């Protein structure tokens, strides 16, 4: 069916029927009819020929409900309900004899006063029940009944119900949660840890403030497995008094290279 074959001529039934639908009927309809029902009426207006019949121009066969449903984007059962409601309103009629198993010939009718209340009552009486949403397959009946808690936990089988929180009594000892910078660890761990203060340098004890590199002694406590020679002996710079890292390739060094260069620049 092409657009040229079904295009209504000027002054035809679809022309006047469409004007009444757009400028008068749609404004007088109840709110419940301004959805799928109104969409189907516009589709009927577009499919009807010049005399208002929903008939193909080529073979003169009636337009089926399946074709109307595809054009309106609705279910076939809903389209059948909408057509029956339009008949109750007086804007659609069936021409000829109704025969079971054969498509009916519908035609649009210009009605001076459509009965939209009758159409709304018919749709309400034939309302289709939508399928209820099924619960998720992992949701058990016990979880829905007991609010997500298994009933076995409430009968004492696995330790009994959880303790109830009270406002507190004078005999109770209430603890406080450790602060981030207090140095305390969470309750599940043992011992203390240094404060969590990002960006703050860690202070060293006074006896270790001036000590730099300390060679580790391998062996038992208080024993020294290898004698300490002059290459590993800790020395301090004679200029800045800072520790000098031992260097076997430069034994006997008593001043930093940078300090030596600075003295040479000053002397020059």
mmCIF file of C-alpha atoms in Angstrom:
data_model
loop_
_atom_site.group_PDB
_atom_site.id
_atom_site.type_symbol
_atom_site.label_atom_id
_atom_site.label_comp_id
_atom_site.label_asym_id
_atom_site.label_seq_id
_atom_site.Cartn_x
_atom_site.Cartn_y
_atom_site.Cartn_z
ATOM 1 C CA UNK A 1 0.000 0.000 0.000
ATOM 2 C CA UNK A 2 1.652 3.236 -1.169
ATOM 3 C CA UNK A 3 1.075 6.717 0.180
ATOM 4 C CA UNK A 4 -0.452 7.911 -3.077
ATOM 5 C CA UNK A 5 -3.017 5.114 -3.083
ATOM 6 C CA UNK A 6 -4.319 5.977 0.397
ATOM 7 C CA UNK A 7 -3.968 9.769 0.307
ATOM 8 C CA UNK A 8 -7.389 11.318 1.026
ATOM 9 C CA UNK A 9 -8.745 13.867 -1.418
ATOM 10 C CA UNK A 10 -9.819 17.359 -0.436
ATOM 11 C CA UNK A 11 -13.168 17.447 1.327
ATOM 12 C CA UNK A 12 -13.133 13.685 1.919
ATOM 13 C CA UNK A 13 -14.261 11.900 5.049
ATOM 14 C CA UNK A 14 -10.701 11.434 6.408
ATOM 15 C CA UNK A 15 -10.048 15.157 5.881
ATOM 16 C CA UNK A 16 -12.991 16.352 7.985
ATOM 17 C CA UNK A 17 -12.601 13.451 10.430
ATOM 18 C CA UNK A 18 -8.919 14.376 10.989
ATOM 19 C CA UNK A 19 -9.738 18.047 11.527
ATOM 20 C CA UNK A 20 -12.379 17.185 14.106
ATOM 21 C CA UNK A 21 -10.001 14.760 15.819
ATOM 22 C CA UNK A 22 -7.113 17.219 16.037
ATOM 23 C CA UNK A 23 -9.000 20.394 16.939
ATOM 24 C CA UNK A 24 -12.016 19.240 18.926
ATOM 25 C CA UNK A 25 -12.262 15.570 19.844
ATOM 26 C CA UNK A 26 -8.773 15.221 21.333
ATOM 27 C CA UNK A 27 -9.493 18.180 23.627
ATOM 28 C CA UNK A 28 -12.794 16.770 24.865
ATOM 29 C CA UNK A 29 -11.447 13.264 25.538
ATOM 30 C CA UNK A 30 -10.791 12.025 29.078
ATOM 31 C CA UNK A 31 -7.165 11.732 30.077
ATOM 32 C CA UNK A 32 -7.286 7.931 29.908
ATOM 33 C CA UNK A 33 -7.994 8.102 26.131
ATOM 34 C CA UNK A 34 -5.112 10.407 25.232
ATOM 35 C CA UNK A 35 -2.553 7.652 24.901
ATOM 36 C CA UNK A 36 -2.748 4.529 22.768
ATOM 37 C CA UNK A 37 -6.409 5.078 21.885
ATOM 38 C CA UNK A 38 -5.739 8.506 20.388
ATOM 39 C CA UNK A 39 -2.737 7.159 18.468
ATOM 40 C CA UNK A 40 -4.862 4.435 16.873
ATOM 41 C CA UNK A 41 -7.446 7.022 15.804
ATOM 42 C CA UNK A 42 -4.768 9.002 13.981
ATOM 43 C CA UNK A 43 -3.619 5.816 12.265
ATOM 44 C CA UNK A 44 -7.204 5.078 11.150
ATOM 45 C CA UNK A 45 -7.453 8.541 9.686
ATOM 46 C CA UNK A 46 -4.215 8.004 7.714
ATOM 47 C CA UNK A 47 -5.228 4.567 6.408
ATOM 48 C CA UNK A 48 -8.828 5.371 5.444
ATOM 49 C CA UNK A 49 -9.686 6.026 1.814
ATOM 50 C CA UNK A 50 -11.812 8.919 0.537
ATOM 51 C CA UNK A 51 -15.081 7.288 1.695
ATOM 52 C CA UNK A 52 -13.685 6.557 5.158
ATOM 53 C CA UNK A 53 -13.274 2.785 4.711
ATOM 54 C CA UNK A 54 -10.122 0.994 5.821
ATOM 55 C CA UNK A 55 -9.703 -0.879 2.567
ATOM 56 C CA UNK A 56 -6.708 -1.420 0.292
ATOM 57 C CA UNK A 57 -7.030 0.462 -2.977
ATOM 58 C CA UNK A 58 -5.488 -2.238 -5.183
ATOM 59 C CA UNK A 59 -7.411 -5.388 -4.252
ATOM 60 C CA UNK A 60 -10.223 -3.770 -2.202
ATOM 61 C CA UNK A 61 -9.502 -6.085 0.692
ATOM 62 C CA UNK A 62 -10.102 -4.824 4.286
ATOM 63 C CA UNK A 63 -7.103 -3.648 6.228
ATOM 64 C CA UNK A 64 -6.404 -6.148 8.973
ATOM 65 C CA UNK A 65 -5.930 -5.421 12.659
ATOM 66 C CA UNK A 66 -2.354 -6.696 12.356
ATOM 67 C CA UNK A 67 -1.618 -3.906 9.875
ATOM 68 C CA UNK A 68 -3.160 -1.267 12.135
ATOM 69 C CA UNK A 69 -1.173 -2.569 15.131
ATOM 70 C CA UNK A 70 2.108 -2.370 13.220
ATOM 71 C CA UNK A 71 1.383 1.177 12.070
ATOM 72 C CA UNK A 72 0.395 2.296 15.598
ATOM 73 C CA UNK A 73 3.151 0.378 17.379
ATOM 74 C CA UNK A 74 0.626 -1.347 19.645
ATOM 75 C CA UNK A 75 -0.286 -4.887 20.535
ATOM 76 C CA UNK A 76 -3.006 -6.499 18.393
ATOM 77 C CA UNK A 77 -5.190 -7.196 21.426
ATOM 78 C CA UNK A 78 -4.985 -3.554 22.493
ATOM 79 C CA UNK A 79 -5.847 -2.377 18.973
ATOM 80 C CA UNK A 80 -8.930 -4.585 19.002
ATOM 81 C CA UNK A 81 -9.990 -3.016 22.303
ATOM 82 C CA UNK A 82 -9.428 0.477 20.912
ATOM 83 C CA UNK A 83 -11.528 -0.248 17.831
ATOM 84 C CA UNK A 84 -14.368 -1.550 19.999
ATOM 85 C CA UNK A 85 -14.101 1.547 22.208
ATOM 86 C CA UNK A 86 -14.237 3.774 19.116
ATOM 87 C CA UNK A 87 -17.428 1.963 18.084
ATOM 88 C CA UNK A 88 -18.918 2.709 21.515
ATOM 89 C CA UNK A 89 -17.977 6.369 21.030
ATOM 90 C CA UNK A 90 -19.640 6.434 17.582
ATOM 91 C CA UNK A 91 -16.613 7.442 15.510
ATOM 92 C CA UNK A 92 -15.885 3.974 14.003
ATOM 93 C CA UNK A 93 -18.250 1.384 12.561
ATOM 94 C CA UNK A 94 -18.064 -2.045 10.931
ATOM 95 C CA UNK A 95 -19.579 -2.321 7.477
ATOM 96 C CA UNK A 96 -20.980 -5.617 6.364
ATOM 97 C CA UNK A 97 -21.374 -8.820 8.296
ATOM 98 C CA UNK A 98 -18.964 -9.793 11.032
ATOM 99 C CA UNK A 99 -17.503 -13.190 10.274
ATOM 100 C CA UNK A 100 -15.298 -15.206 12.551
ATOM 101 C CA UNK A 101 -11.835 -15.787 11.118
ATOM 102 C CA UNK A 102 -12.169 -13.053 8.494
ATOM 103 C CA UNK A 103 -11.070 -9.402 8.777
ATOM 104 C CA UNK A 104 -13.837 -6.879 9.407
ATOM 105 C CA UNK A 105 -14.241 -3.836 7.218
ATOM 106 C CA UNK A 106 -13.857 -0.835 9.539
ATOM 107 C CA UNK A 107 -14.817 2.704 8.532
ATOM 108 C CA UNK A 108 -14.442 6.053 10.270
ATOM 109 C CA UNK A 109 -17.641 8.028 10.905
ATOM 110 C CA UNK A 110 -18.161 11.763 11.425
ATOM 111 C CA UNK A 111 -20.099 11.978 14.675
ATOM 112 C CA UNK A 112 -21.396 15.348 15.889
ATOM 113 C CA UNK A 113 -21.144 14.318 19.543
ATOM 114 C CA UNK A 114 -18.897 11.322 20.241
ATOM 115 C CA UNK A 115 -19.548 9.491 23.508
ATOM 116 C CA UNK A 116 -16.035 9.429 24.926
ATOM 117 C CA UNK A 117 -17.261 8.360 28.356
ATOM 118 C CA UNK A 118 -18.600 5.134 26.855
ATOM 119 C CA UNK A 119 -15.259 4.513 25.169
ATOM 120 C CA UNK A 120 -13.385 5.076 28.429
ATOM 121 C CA UNK A 121 -15.775 2.767 30.295
ATOM 122 C CA UNK A 122 -15.239 0.012 27.716
ATOM 123 C CA UNK A 123 -11.452 0.284 27.959
ATOM 124 C CA UNK A 124 -11.629 0.221 31.746
ATOM 125 C CA UNK A 125 -13.858 -2.861 31.705
ATOM 126 C CA UNK A 126 -11.592 -4.725 29.268
ATOM 127 C CA UNK A 127 -8.341 -3.639 30.848
ATOM 128 C CA UNK A 128 -5.637 -6.234 30.481
ATOM 129 C CA UNK A 129 -3.736 -7.256 33.598
ATOM 130 C CA UNK A 130 -0.052 -6.699 33.135
ATOM 131 C CA UNK A 131 2.183 -9.595 34.253
ATOM 132 C CA UNK A 132 3.574 -9.033 37.705
ATOM 133 C CA UNK A 133 7.270 -8.503 38.025
ATOM 134 C CA UNK A 134 9.034 -11.622 39.177
ATOM 135 C CA UNK A 135 11.463 -11.542 42.048
ATOM 136 C CA UNK A 136 15.128 -12.051 41.354
ATOM 137 C CA UNK A 137 16.110 -15.728 41.263
ATOM 138 C CA UNK A 138 18.633 -15.221 44.065
ATOM 139 C CA UNK A 139 16.094 -13.671 46.441
ATOM 140 C CA UNK A 140 14.713 -16.321 48.780
ATOM 141 C CA UNK A 141 11.316 -16.251 50.424
ATOM 142 C CA UNK A 142 12.904 -16.200 53.865
ATOM 143 C CA UNK A 143 14.885 -13.103 52.997
ATOM 144 C CA UNK A 144 11.738 -11.240 51.972
ATOM 145 C CA UNK A 145 9.834 -12.443 55.060
ATOM 146 C CA UNK A 146 12.510 -11.684 57.630
ATOM 147 C CA UNK A 147 13.942 -8.573 56.027
ATOM 148 C CA UNK A 148 17.099 -10.181 54.679
ATOM 149 C CA UNK A 149 18.053 -12.010 57.925
ATOM 150 C CA UNK A 150 17.907 -15.768 58.083
ATOM 151 C CA UNK A 151 15.473 -17.102 60.724
ATOM 152 C CA UNK A 152 18.077 -19.616 61.960
ATOM 153 C CA UNK A 153 20.118 -16.748 63.332
ATOM 154 C CA UNK A 154 17.234 -15.585 65.487
ATOM 155 C CA UNK A 155 16.459 -18.890 67.231
ATOM 156 C CA UNK A 156 19.855 -19.229 68.935
ATOM 157 C CA UNK A 157 21.167 -21.943 66.612
ATOM 158 C CA UNK A 158 24.117 -19.892 65.420
ATOM 159 C CA UNK A 159 24.771 -17.678 68.399
ATOM 160 C CA UNK A 160 21.382 -16.064 68.862
ATOM 161 C CA UNK A 161 20.097 -12.699 67.724
ATOM 162 C CA UNK A 162 22.412 -9.706 67.568
ATOM 163 C CA UNK A 163 22.677 -7.544 70.674
ATOM 164 C CA UNK A 164 20.421 -4.544 70.871
ATOM 165 C CA UNK A 165 21.955 -1.105 71.230
ATOM 166 C CA UNK A 166 20.910 0.799 74.343
ATOM 167 C CA UNK A 167 21.245 4.382 75.426
ATOM 168 C CA UNK A 168 23.796 3.345 78.050
ATOM 169 C CA UNK A 169 23.835 2.905 81.820
ATOM 170 C CA UNK A 170 26.166 4.309 84.524
ATOM 171 C CA UNK A 171 27.811 0.874 84.900
ATOM 172 C CA UNK A 172 28.712 0.566 81.242
ATOM 173 C CA UNK A 173 32.125 1.653 79.974
ATOM 174 C CA UNK A 174 31.861 3.405 76.665
ATOM 175 C CA UNK A 175 34.916 3.525 74.399
ATOM 176 C CA UNK A 176 35.844 6.075 71.818
ATOM 177 C CA UNK A 177 37.051 5.417 68.315
ATOM 178 C CA UNK A 178 40.768 6.208 67.852
ATOM 179 C CA UNK A 179 41.583 9.334 65.918
ATOM 180 C CA UNK A 180 43.634 9.186 62.736
ATOM 181 C CA UNK A 181 46.505 11.100 64.298
ATOM 182 C CA UNK A 182 46.361 9.569 67.796
ATOM 183 C CA UNK A 183 48.818 6.785 67.020
ATOM 184 C CA UNK A 184 46.368 4.005 67.895
ATOM 185 C CA UNK A 185 45.623 1.152 65.545
ATOM 186 C CA UNK A 186 42.130 -0.203 64.844
ATOM 187 C CA UNK A 187 40.652 -2.531 67.475
ATOM 188 C CA UNK A 188 41.342 -5.693 65.406
ATOM 189 C CA UNK A 189 45.124 -5.197 65.523
ATOM 190 C CA UNK A 190 47.586 -5.060 68.378
ATOM 191 C CA UNK A 191 50.099 -2.424 69.321
ATOM 192 C CA UNK A 192 50.476 1.159 68.282
ATOM 193 C CA UNK A 193 51.709 2.677 65.090
ATOM 194 C CA UNK A 194 53.065 6.139 64.323
ATOM 195 C CA UNK A 195 50.578 8.916 63.607
ATOM 196 C CA UNK A 196 49.141 9.068 60.091
ATOM 197 C CA UNK A 197 50.194 12.599 59.215
ATOM 198 C CA UNK A 198 51.102 12.714 55.511
ATOM 199 C CA UNK A 199 53.812 15.208 54.614
ATOM 200 C CA UNK A 200 55.089 15.684 58.173
ATOM 201 C CA UNK A 201 58.723 14.609 58.732
ATOM 202 C CA UNK A 202 59.348 11.998 61.387
ATOM 203 C CA UNK A 203 61.297 13.230 64.402
ATOM 204 C CA UNK A 204 64.311 11.209 65.525
ATOM 205 C CA UNK A 205 65.475 10.725 69.121
ATOM 206 C CA UNK A 206 68.032 13.178 70.390
ATOM 207 C CA UNK A 207 70.811 10.595 70.577
ATOM 208 C CA UNK A 208 70.338 9.704 66.887
ATOM 209 C CA UNK A 209 69.858 13.219 65.534
ATOM 210 C CA UNK A 210 73.493 13.721 64.619
ATOM 211 C CA UNK A 211 74.265 10.171 63.568
ATOM 212 C CA UNK A 212 74.279 9.399 59.865
ATOM 213 C CA UNK A 213 75.182 6.108 58.289
ATOM 214 C CA UNK A 214 75.539 3.221 60.725
ATOM 215 C CA UNK A 215 77.162 0.017 59.450
ATOM 216 C CA UNK A 216 75.268 -3.108 60.507
ATOM 217 C CA UNK A 217 77.108 -5.736 62.538
ATOM 218 C CA UNK A 218 76.384 -9.326 61.497
ATOM 219 C CA UNK A 219 76.451 -11.928 64.248
ATOM 220 C CA UNK A 220 75.353 -12.350 67.822
ATOM 221 C CA UNK A 221 74.478 -9.434 70.063
ATOM 222 C CA UNK A 222 77.631 -7.730 71.323
ATOM 223 C CA UNK A 223 79.903 -9.733 68.987
ATOM 224 C CA UNK A 224 81.587 -8.546 65.814
ATOM 225 C CA UNK A 225 82.340 -11.130 63.148
ATOM 226 C CA UNK A 226 84.603 -8.920 61.047
ATOM 227 C CA UNK A 227 87.095 -6.312 62.243
ATOM 228 C CA UNK A 228 86.250 -2.748 61.297
ATOM 229 C CA UNK A 229 88.983 -1.196 59.150
ATOM 230 C CA UNK A 230 89.663 2.346 58.132
ATOM 231 C CA UNK A 231 87.499 2.036 54.993
ATOM 232 C CA UNK A 232 84.336 1.422 56.978
ATOM 233 C CA UNK A 233 85.089 3.752 59.871
ATOM 234 C CA UNK A 234 82.601 6.614 60.182
ATOM 235 C CA UNK A 235 84.204 10.010 59.749
ATOM 236 C CA UNK A 236 82.922 13.560 59.746
ATOM 237 C CA UNK A 237 83.766 16.365 57.392
ATOM 238 C CA UNK A 238 86.223 18.849 58.851
ATOM 239 C CA UNK A 239 84.354 21.691 57.161
ATOM 240 C CA UNK A 240 80.625 21.000 57.705
ATOM 241 C CA UNK A 241 80.874 18.309 60.452
ATOM 242 C CA UNK A 242 78.455 16.057 58.535
ATOM 243 C CA UNK A 243 79.100 12.288 58.208
ATOM 244 C CA UNK A 244 81.172 11.137 55.246
ATOM 245 C CA UNK A 245 80.034 7.988 53.460
ATOM 246 C CA UNK A 246 82.923 5.489 53.491
ATOM 247 C CA UNK A 247 84.475 4.958 50.054
ATOM 248 C CA UNK A 248 87.076 2.152 49.677
ATOM 249 C CA UNK A 249 88.497 3.847 46.572
ATOM 250 C CA UNK A 250 89.227 7.054 48.496
ATOM 251 C CA UNK A 251 90.694 6.076 51.883
ATOM 252 C CA UNK A 252 91.593 8.730 54.366
ATOM 253 C CA UNK A 253 89.119 11.312 52.984
ATOM 254 C CA UNK A 254 88.282 13.920 55.661
ATOM 255 C CA UNK A 255 86.285 16.503 53.705
ATOM 256 C CA UNK A 256 83.332 16.394 51.281
ATOM 257 C CA UNK A 257 84.014 17.090 47.630
ATOM 258 C CA UNK A 258 81.559 19.998 47.638
ATOM 259 C CA UNK A 259 83.159 21.485 50.723
ATOM 260 C CA UNK A 260 86.602 21.150 49.128
ATOM 261 C CA UNK A 261 85.444 22.992 46.002
ATOM 262 C CA UNK A 262 83.837 25.730 48.069
ATOM 263 C CA UNK A 263 87.077 26.297 49.971
ATOM 264 C CA UNK A 264 89.032 26.436 46.731
ATOM 265 C CA UNK A 265 86.684 29.077 45.294
ATOM 266 C CA UNK A 266 87.001 31.209 48.445
ATOM 267 C CA UNK A 267 90.777 30.926 48.482
ATOM 268 C CA UNK A 268 90.986 31.845 44.805
#
